[in-house]
XYZ file of C-alpha atoms in Angstrom:
570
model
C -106.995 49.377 88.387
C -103.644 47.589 87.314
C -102.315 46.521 84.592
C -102.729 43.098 83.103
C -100.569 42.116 79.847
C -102.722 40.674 77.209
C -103.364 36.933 77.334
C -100.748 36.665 74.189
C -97.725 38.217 76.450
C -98.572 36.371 79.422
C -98.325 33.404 77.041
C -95.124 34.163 75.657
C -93.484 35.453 79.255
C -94.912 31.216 80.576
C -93.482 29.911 77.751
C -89.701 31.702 78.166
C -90.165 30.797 82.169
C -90.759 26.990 81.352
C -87.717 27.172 78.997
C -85.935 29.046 81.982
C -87.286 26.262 84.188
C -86.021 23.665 82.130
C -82.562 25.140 80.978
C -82.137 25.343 84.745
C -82.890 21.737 85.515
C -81.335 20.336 83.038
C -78.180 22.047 83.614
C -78.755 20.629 87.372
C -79.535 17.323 86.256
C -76.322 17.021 84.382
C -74.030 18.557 87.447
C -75.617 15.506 89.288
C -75.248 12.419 87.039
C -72.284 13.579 85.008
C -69.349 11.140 85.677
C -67.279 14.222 84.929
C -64.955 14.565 88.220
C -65.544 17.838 90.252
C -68.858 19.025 88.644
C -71.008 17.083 90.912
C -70.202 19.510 94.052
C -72.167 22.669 92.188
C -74.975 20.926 92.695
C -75.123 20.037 96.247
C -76.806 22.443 98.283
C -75.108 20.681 101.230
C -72.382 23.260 100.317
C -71.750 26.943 100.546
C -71.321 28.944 98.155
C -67.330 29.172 98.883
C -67.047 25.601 98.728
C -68.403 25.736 95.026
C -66.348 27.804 94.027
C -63.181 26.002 95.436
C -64.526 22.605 92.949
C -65.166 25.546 90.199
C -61.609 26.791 90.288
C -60.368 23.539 90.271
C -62.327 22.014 87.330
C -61.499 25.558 85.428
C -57.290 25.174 86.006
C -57.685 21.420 85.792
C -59.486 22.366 81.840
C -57.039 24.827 80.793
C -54.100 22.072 81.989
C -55.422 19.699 79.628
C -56.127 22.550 76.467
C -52.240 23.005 76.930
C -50.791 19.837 76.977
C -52.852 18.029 74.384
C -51.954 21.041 72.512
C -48.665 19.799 72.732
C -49.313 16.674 71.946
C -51.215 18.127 68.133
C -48.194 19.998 67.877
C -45.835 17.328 68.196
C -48.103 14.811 65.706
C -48.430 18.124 63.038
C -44.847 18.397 63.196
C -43.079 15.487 63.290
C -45.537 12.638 62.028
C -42.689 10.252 60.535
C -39.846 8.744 62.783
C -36.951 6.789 60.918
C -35.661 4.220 62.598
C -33.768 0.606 62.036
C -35.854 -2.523 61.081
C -35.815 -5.128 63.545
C -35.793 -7.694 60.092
C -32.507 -7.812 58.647
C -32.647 -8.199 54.480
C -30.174 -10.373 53.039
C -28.345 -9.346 50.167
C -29.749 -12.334 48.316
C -33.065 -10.544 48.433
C -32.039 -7.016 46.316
C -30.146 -7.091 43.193
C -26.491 -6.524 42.600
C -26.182 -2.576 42.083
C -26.786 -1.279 38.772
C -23.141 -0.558 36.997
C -22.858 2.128 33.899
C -19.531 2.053 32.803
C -18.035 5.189 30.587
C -14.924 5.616 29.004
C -13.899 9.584 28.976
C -12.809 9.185 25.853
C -15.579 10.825 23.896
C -14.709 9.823 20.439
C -12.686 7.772 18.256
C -9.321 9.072 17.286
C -9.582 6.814 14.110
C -12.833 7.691 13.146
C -12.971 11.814 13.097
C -9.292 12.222 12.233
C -10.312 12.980 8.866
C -12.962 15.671 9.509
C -12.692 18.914 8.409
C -12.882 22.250 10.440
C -15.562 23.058 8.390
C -17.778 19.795 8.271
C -20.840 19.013 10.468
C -18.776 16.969 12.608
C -16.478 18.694 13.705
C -18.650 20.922 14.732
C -20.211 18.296 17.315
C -16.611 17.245 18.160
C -16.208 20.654 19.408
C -19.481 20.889 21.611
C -18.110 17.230 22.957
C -15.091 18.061 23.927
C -15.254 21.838 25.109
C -18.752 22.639 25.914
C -18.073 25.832 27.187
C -18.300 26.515 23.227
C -21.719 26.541 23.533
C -22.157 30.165 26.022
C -20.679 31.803 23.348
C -22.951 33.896 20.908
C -21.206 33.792 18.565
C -19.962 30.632 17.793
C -23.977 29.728 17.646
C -24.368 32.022 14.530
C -21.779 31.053 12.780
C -21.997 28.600 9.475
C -20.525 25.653 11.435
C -23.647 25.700 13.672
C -26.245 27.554 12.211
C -27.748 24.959 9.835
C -26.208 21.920 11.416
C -28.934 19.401 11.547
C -26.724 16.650 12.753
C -27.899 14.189 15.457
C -25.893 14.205 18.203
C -26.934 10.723 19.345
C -26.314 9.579 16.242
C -23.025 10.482 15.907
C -21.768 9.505 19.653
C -22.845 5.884 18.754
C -21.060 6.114 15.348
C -17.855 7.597 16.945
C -17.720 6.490 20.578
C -15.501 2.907 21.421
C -18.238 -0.091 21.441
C -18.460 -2.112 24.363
C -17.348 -5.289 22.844
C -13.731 -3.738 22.982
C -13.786 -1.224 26.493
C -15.074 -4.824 28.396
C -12.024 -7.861 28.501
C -13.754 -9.674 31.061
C -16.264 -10.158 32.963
C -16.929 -11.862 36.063
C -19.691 -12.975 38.676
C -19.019 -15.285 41.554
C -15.932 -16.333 40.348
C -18.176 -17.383 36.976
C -16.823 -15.720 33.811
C -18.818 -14.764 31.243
C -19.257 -13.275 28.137
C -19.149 -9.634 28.407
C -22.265 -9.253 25.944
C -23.838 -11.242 28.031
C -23.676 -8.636 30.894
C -23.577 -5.626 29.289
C -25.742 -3.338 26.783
C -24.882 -0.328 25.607
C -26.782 3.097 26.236
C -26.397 7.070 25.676
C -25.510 8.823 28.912
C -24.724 12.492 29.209
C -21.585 11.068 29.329
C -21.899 9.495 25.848
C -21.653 5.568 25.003
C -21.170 3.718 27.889
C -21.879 0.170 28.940
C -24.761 -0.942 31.797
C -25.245 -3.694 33.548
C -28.123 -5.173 35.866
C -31.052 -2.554 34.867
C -33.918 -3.239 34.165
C -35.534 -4.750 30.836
C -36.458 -1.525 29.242
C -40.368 -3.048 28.813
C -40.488 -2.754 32.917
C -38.908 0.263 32.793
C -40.170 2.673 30.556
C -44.124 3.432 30.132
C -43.747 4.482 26.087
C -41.736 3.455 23.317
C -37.642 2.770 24.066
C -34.647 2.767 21.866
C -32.015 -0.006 23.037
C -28.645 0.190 21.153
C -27.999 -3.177 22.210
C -29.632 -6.184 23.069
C -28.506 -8.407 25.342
C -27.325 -11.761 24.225
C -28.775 -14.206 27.123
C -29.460 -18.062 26.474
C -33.218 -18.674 26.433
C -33.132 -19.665 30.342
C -32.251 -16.386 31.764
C -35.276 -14.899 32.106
C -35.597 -10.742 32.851
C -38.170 -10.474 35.528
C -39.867 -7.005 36.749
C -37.671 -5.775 40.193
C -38.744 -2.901 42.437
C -37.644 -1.370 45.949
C -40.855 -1.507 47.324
C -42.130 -5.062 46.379
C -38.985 -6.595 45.533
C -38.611 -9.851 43.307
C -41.875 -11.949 41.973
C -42.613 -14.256 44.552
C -41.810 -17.029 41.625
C -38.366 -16.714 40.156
C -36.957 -18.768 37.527
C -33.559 -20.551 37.913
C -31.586 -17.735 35.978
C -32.874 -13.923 35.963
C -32.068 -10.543 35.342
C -31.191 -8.260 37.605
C -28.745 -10.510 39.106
C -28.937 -11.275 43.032
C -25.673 -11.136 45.044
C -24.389 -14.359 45.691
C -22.421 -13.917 48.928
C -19.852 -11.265 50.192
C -16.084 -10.571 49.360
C -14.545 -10.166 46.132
C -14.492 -13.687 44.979
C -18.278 -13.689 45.002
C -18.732 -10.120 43.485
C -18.799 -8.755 40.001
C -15.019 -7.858 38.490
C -14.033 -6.382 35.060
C -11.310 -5.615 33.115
C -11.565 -2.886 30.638
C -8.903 -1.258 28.200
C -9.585 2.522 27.799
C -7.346 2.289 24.009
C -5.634 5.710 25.121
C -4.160 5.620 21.916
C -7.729 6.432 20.274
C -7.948 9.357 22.739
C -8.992 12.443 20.635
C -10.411 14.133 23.630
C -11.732 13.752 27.121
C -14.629 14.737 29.094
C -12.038 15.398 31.889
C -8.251 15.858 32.636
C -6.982 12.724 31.661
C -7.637 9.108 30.631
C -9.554 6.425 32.214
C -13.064 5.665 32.954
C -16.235 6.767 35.145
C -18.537 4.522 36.751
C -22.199 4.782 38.338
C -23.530 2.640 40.919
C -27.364 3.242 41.261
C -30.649 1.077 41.485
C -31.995 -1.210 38.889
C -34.596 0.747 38.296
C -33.025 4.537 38.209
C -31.404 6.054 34.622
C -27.804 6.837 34.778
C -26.710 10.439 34.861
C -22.279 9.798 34.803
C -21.254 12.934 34.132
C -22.002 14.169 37.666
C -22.265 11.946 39.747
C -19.493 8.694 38.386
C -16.471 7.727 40.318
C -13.441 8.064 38.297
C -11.014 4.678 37.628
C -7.523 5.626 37.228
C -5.894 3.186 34.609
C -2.766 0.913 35.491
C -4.773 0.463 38.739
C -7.199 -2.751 40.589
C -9.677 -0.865 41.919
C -12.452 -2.151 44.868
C -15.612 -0.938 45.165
C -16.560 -2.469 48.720
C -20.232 -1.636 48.521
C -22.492 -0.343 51.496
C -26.073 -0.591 51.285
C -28.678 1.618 52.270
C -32.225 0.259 51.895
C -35.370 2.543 53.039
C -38.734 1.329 53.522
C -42.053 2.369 54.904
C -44.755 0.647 56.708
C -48.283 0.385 55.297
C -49.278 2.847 57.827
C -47.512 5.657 56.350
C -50.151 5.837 53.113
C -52.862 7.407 55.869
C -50.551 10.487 55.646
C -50.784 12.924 53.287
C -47.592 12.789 51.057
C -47.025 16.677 52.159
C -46.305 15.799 55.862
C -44.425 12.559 54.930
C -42.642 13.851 52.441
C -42.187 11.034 50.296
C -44.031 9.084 47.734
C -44.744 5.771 46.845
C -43.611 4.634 43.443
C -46.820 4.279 42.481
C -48.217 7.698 43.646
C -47.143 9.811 41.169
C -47.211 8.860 37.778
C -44.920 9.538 35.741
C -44.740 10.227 31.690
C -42.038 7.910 30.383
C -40.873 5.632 33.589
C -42.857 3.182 35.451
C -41.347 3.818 38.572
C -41.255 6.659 40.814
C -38.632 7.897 41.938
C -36.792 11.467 42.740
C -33.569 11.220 39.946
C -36.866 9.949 37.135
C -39.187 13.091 38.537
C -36.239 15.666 38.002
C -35.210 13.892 34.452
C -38.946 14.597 33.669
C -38.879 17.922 34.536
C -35.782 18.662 33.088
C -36.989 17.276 29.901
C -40.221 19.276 29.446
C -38.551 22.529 30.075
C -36.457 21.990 27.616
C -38.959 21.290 25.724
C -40.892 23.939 26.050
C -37.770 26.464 25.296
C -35.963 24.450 22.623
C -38.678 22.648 20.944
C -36.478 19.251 21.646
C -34.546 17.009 23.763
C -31.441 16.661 24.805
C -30.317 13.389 23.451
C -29.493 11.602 27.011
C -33.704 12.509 28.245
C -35.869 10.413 27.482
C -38.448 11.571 25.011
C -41.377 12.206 26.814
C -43.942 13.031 24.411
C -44.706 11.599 21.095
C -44.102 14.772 18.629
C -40.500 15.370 20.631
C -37.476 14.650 18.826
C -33.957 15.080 19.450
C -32.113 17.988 19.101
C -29.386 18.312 16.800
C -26.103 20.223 16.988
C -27.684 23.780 16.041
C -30.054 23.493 18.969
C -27.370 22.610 21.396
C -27.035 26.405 22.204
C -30.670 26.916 23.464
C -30.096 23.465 25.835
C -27.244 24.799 27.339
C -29.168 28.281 27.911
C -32.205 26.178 28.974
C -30.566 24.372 31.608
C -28.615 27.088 33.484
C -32.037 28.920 33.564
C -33.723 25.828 34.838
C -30.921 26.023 37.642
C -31.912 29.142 38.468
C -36.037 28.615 38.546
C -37.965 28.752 41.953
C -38.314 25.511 42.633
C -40.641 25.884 45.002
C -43.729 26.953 41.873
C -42.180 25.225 39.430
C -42.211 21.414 38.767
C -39.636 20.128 40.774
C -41.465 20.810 44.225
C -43.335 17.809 43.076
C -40.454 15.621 43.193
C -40.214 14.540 46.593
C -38.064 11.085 48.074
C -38.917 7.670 47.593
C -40.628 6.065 50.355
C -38.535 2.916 49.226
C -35.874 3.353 48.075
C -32.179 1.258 47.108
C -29.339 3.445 46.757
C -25.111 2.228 46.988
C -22.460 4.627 48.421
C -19.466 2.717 47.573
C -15.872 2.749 49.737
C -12.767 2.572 46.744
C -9.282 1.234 47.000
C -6.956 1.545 44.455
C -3.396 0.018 44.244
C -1.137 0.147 40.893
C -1.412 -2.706 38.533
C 2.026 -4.979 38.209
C 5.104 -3.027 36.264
C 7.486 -5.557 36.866
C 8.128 -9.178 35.645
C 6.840 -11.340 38.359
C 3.904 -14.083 38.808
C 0.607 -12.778 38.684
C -3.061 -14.649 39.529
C -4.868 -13.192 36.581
C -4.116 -15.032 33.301
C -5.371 -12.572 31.199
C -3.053 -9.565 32.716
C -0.404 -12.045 32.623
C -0.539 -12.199 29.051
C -0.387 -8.451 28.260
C 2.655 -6.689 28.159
C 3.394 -4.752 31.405
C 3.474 -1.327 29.294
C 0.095 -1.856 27.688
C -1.362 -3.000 31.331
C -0.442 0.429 32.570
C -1.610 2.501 29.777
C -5.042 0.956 28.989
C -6.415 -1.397 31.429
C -8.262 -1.285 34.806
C -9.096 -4.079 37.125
C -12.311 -2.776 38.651
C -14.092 -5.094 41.258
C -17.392 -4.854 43.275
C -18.515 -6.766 45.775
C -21.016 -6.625 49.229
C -19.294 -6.350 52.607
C -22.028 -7.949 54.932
C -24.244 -10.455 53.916
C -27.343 -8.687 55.636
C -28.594 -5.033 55.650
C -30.499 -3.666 58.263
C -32.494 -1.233 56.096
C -34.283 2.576 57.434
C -38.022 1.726 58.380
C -40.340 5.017 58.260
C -42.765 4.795 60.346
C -45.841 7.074 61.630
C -44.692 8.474 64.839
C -47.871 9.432 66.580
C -50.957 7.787 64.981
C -54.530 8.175 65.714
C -54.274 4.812 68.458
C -51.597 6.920 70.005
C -52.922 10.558 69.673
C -55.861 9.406 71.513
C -54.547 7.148 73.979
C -52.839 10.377 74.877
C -55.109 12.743 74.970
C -57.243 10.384 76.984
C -55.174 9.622 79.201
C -54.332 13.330 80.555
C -58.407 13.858 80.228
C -58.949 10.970 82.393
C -56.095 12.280 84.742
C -57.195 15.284 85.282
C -61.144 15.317 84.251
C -61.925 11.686 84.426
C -63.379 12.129 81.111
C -64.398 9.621 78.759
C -66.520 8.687 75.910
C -69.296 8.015 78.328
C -68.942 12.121 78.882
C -69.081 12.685 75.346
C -72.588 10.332 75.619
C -73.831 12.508 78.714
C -73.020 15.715 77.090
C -74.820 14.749 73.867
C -77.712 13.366 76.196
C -78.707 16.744 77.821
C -77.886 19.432 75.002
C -79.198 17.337 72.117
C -81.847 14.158 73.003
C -83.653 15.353 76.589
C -84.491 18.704 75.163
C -85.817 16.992 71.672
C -87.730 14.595 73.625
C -89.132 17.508 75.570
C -90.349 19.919 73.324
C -89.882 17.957 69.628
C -91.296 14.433 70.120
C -95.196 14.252 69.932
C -97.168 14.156 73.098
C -98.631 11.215 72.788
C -94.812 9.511 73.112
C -93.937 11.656 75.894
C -97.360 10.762 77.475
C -96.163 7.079 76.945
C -93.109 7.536 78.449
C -94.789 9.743 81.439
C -97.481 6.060 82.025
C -94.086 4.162 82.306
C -92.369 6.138 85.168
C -95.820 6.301 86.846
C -96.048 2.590 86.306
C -92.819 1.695 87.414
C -92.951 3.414 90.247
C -95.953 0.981 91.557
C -96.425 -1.242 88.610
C -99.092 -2.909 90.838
C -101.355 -0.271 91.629
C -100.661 1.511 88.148
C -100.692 -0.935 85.448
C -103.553 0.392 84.388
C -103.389 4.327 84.915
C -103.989 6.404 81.178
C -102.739 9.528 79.878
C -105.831 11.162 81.971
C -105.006 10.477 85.387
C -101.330 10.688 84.542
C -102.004 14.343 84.381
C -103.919 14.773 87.402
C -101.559 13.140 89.095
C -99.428 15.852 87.950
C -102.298 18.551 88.988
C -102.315 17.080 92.334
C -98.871 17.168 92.804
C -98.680 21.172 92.032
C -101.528 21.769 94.760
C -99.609 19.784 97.013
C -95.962 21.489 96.414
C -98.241 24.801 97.502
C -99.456 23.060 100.524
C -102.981 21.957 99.557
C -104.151 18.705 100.765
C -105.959 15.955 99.277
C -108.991 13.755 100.746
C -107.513 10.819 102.049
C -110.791 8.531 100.308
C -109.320 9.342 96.783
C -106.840 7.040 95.473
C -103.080 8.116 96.379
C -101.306 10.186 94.195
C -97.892 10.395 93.236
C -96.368 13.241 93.305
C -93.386 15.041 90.955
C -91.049 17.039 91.884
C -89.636 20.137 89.686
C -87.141 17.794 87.853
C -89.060 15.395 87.166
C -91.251 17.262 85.581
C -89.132 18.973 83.480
């Protein structure tokens, strides 16, 4: 007698053949309707078996084509996903702000004023870290009585000691426009000690905390200081007179010129060489660090400082990229402690200033003070700076805070071009009244004509811009999909269609809908005949239909049936 599996088996081994069944036409149905190119050909039984494989192989090199080269394409948008290139939209120079000066004399105190100190007295002690600062690496100069206990503020004592601006400025000069020098000018502690700035920014927009300001400026009530920035420029309502100045037009007679007198006489040392002064050009908005990074002014000299611009921006686009691939920042993307405004030279200062911090306990008295229980340091503390900052030269940048401190996405920076010719030394007519007056020995000892002025009237500024976006990543990639798959989103729908939605309508949805759906095909089919078939005969019609695939007929009195075939039933 044979063997018969149990009725639970035979269940299980129909139920895995129906899947089978289906898998199988639904893979066939797909081959047929896809609008995929190629794919169509594995289903026609038109074909031999050689032939299939011929539209096979293609469809298979034609796949691993398109893996490579839109490959490329993610490589190319990972890599590189900011171009920099020239804005179309020139900016005229009546649109950004003269450059920011800070003016230093390298004098770095008052003959007159520490002549009198002892070797032994507090001050003298700071005039010695002033004017040889390679004092401070040695050990043992930082235990001795001079030092040890010295609770002198260095600030304090630069602004005491240092020549005031009221006698390093003679005149000043905008657009042929003199003015008074106070007007112009405030004074500020640099790393290169007292020096005189002009065109910053009111401290209020500059700094987020508390500021100190040696010097107010002495404006009439109708200049108005108004909030500037790189990326968003000047308030779209200006008053008649504001702070930072515009440029008014190109050349020297519509720049900014100044005469200073360095008083070499009241030279008691100098942060370099020799005599004369140092002057930074940078942004409104950025802090002045001189000692590294002024150009020197020779006295007895007219100096030009024929100024090229270099403005870069970004396009609104560029925020959809994280700040790691761009590699740059927005000046309001990172906020900072003590400034408003982003920016690299204000990240670093930051930095700086809380490592110091951390290993001295103060500041430096050029760094902003950062946190409310900082103070300054004084001269006995001037040891750990120094030892501070050479081992904050040699941290890994890369952990420490400074990897933070990317470029400005917008940014305003000046590299100035310089000229210098030799003042007059002999007796003959000169334009300027005021060097006309002076006696040709003191003009070559003490003054320098310094002037600064635009050379084009327009910039043409660095736009960065996202080099491959999303509308352009995919109009690639489609592109070589439709070229060599004639794949679309309709393929995506297909694809979705027959792994996803035909198999949940098959064996997820309730009968009853499927039943519903089965009266619908039936009806359409002969809507006349069947409008009013139900569920019942639907499924003898698909009864008959098996007897008849097996070559049974039916009586030709009983109403005609409509038959399915395999796929449809599936």
């Amino acid at each position: 007698m044979a063997y018969s599996p149990p009725p639970s088996s035979q269940r299980k081994l129909k139920r895995s053949k129906q899947l089978e069944m289906y898998c199988m036409g639904n893979l066939k149905k797909y081959l047929q309707d896809t609008t995929l190119h190629g794919l169509k050909y594995l289903n026609d039984n038109s074909l031999t078996n050689w032939e299939k494989f011929f539209f096979l192989s293609a469809f298979i090199i034609c796949s691993v084509f398109v893996v490579h080269l839109i490959s490329n394409i993610y490589g190319k948008w990972d890599s590189t996903p900011v171009i920099i290139g020239i804005n179309p939209h020139p900016t005229p120079i009546s649109k950004i702000p003269l450059p920011a000066l800070t003016v230093c004399n390298m004098n770095q105190a008052a003959k007159y004023k520490v002549v009198n100190y002892t070797k032994d007295s507090k001050e003298h002690a700071a005039l010695k870290y002033l004017c040889n600062t390679e004092n401070t690496l040695d050990p043992a100069l930082e235990y001795s009585e001079q030092f040890k206990n010295n609770d002198l503020e260095l600030a304090d004592f630069i602004i005491a000691h240092s020549q005031p601006c009221s006698r390093m400025l003679v005149s000043c000069q905008i657009g042929s426009i003199k003015y008074n020098c106070s007007e112009l000018f405030r004074e500020i502690v640099t790393d290169e000690g007292l020096c005189c700035a002009f065109n910053t920014l009111h401290p209020s927009f500059l700094y987020r905390k508390k500021y100190r300001t040696l010097s107010s400026l002495s404006y009439s009530a109708n200049v108005i200081p108004v909030d500037w920035n790189p990326e968003h420029g000047y308030p779209a309502d200006l008053p008649p007179k504001y702070y930072p100045r515009a440029a008014y037009g190109i050349g020297i007679s519509m720049g900014v010129t100044i005469i200073l007198n360095a008083e070499v006489d009241d030279y008691y040392c100098s942060s370099t060489g020799g005599a004369g002064f140092k002057v930074n050009l940078g942004s409104p908005i950025d802090r002045p660090l001189v000692s590294e990074s002024g150009v020197a002014v020779a006295l007895g000299s007219e100096t030009r400082f024929r100024i090229d611009t270099q403005l870069t921006e970004s396009s609104p686009a560029m925020r959809s990229i994280k700040r790691q691939r761009r590699q740059c920042l927005f000046l309001d993307e990172e906020p900072l402690s003590f400034f408003r405004y982003y920016t690299k030279a204000h990240c670093e200062q930051e930095c700086l200033s809380a490592f110091i911090l951390e290993h001295c306990q103060c500041l430096p008295y050029y760094l902003p003070i950062i946190y409310n229980n900082a103070t300054s340091c004084n001269i006995s503390r001037v040891f750990c700076i120094e030892r501070a900052k050479e081992k904050f030269s040699r941290e890994d940048l890369s952990s420490s805070c400074m990897s933070r401190c990317q470029t400005s996405c917008f940014d305003l920076s000046f590299m100035p071009k310089t000229f210098s010719s030799p003042l007059a030394a002999r007796n003959y007519t000169i334009q300027n009244s005021i060097l006309a007056a002076l006696p040709k020995e003191e003009v070559l000892r003490n003054i320098a004509v310094v002037h600064f002025y635009y050379r084009d009237s327009v910039i043409h500024s660095e736009l960065k811009n996202v080099y491959i976006g999303f509308t352009e990543f995919l109009s690639n990639t489609g592109g070589i999909l439709g070229l060599f798959m004639g794949f679309s989103f309709i393929s995506i729908a297909e694809i979705i269609y027959f792994a996803f939605f035909r198999p949940i309508f098959k064996f997820v949805v309730p009968k009853k809908y499927r039943n519903s759906a089965a009266i619908a095909q039936v009806r359409a089919a002969n809507p006349k005949e069947n409008k009013n078939w139900l569920p019942g005969e639907i499924f003898k019609v698909r009864i008959n239909s098996r007897h008849n695939e097996n070559g049974s007929r039916t009586n030709e009195k009983e109403p005609k049936k409509y038959s399915y075939s395999k796929s449809e039933i599936l």
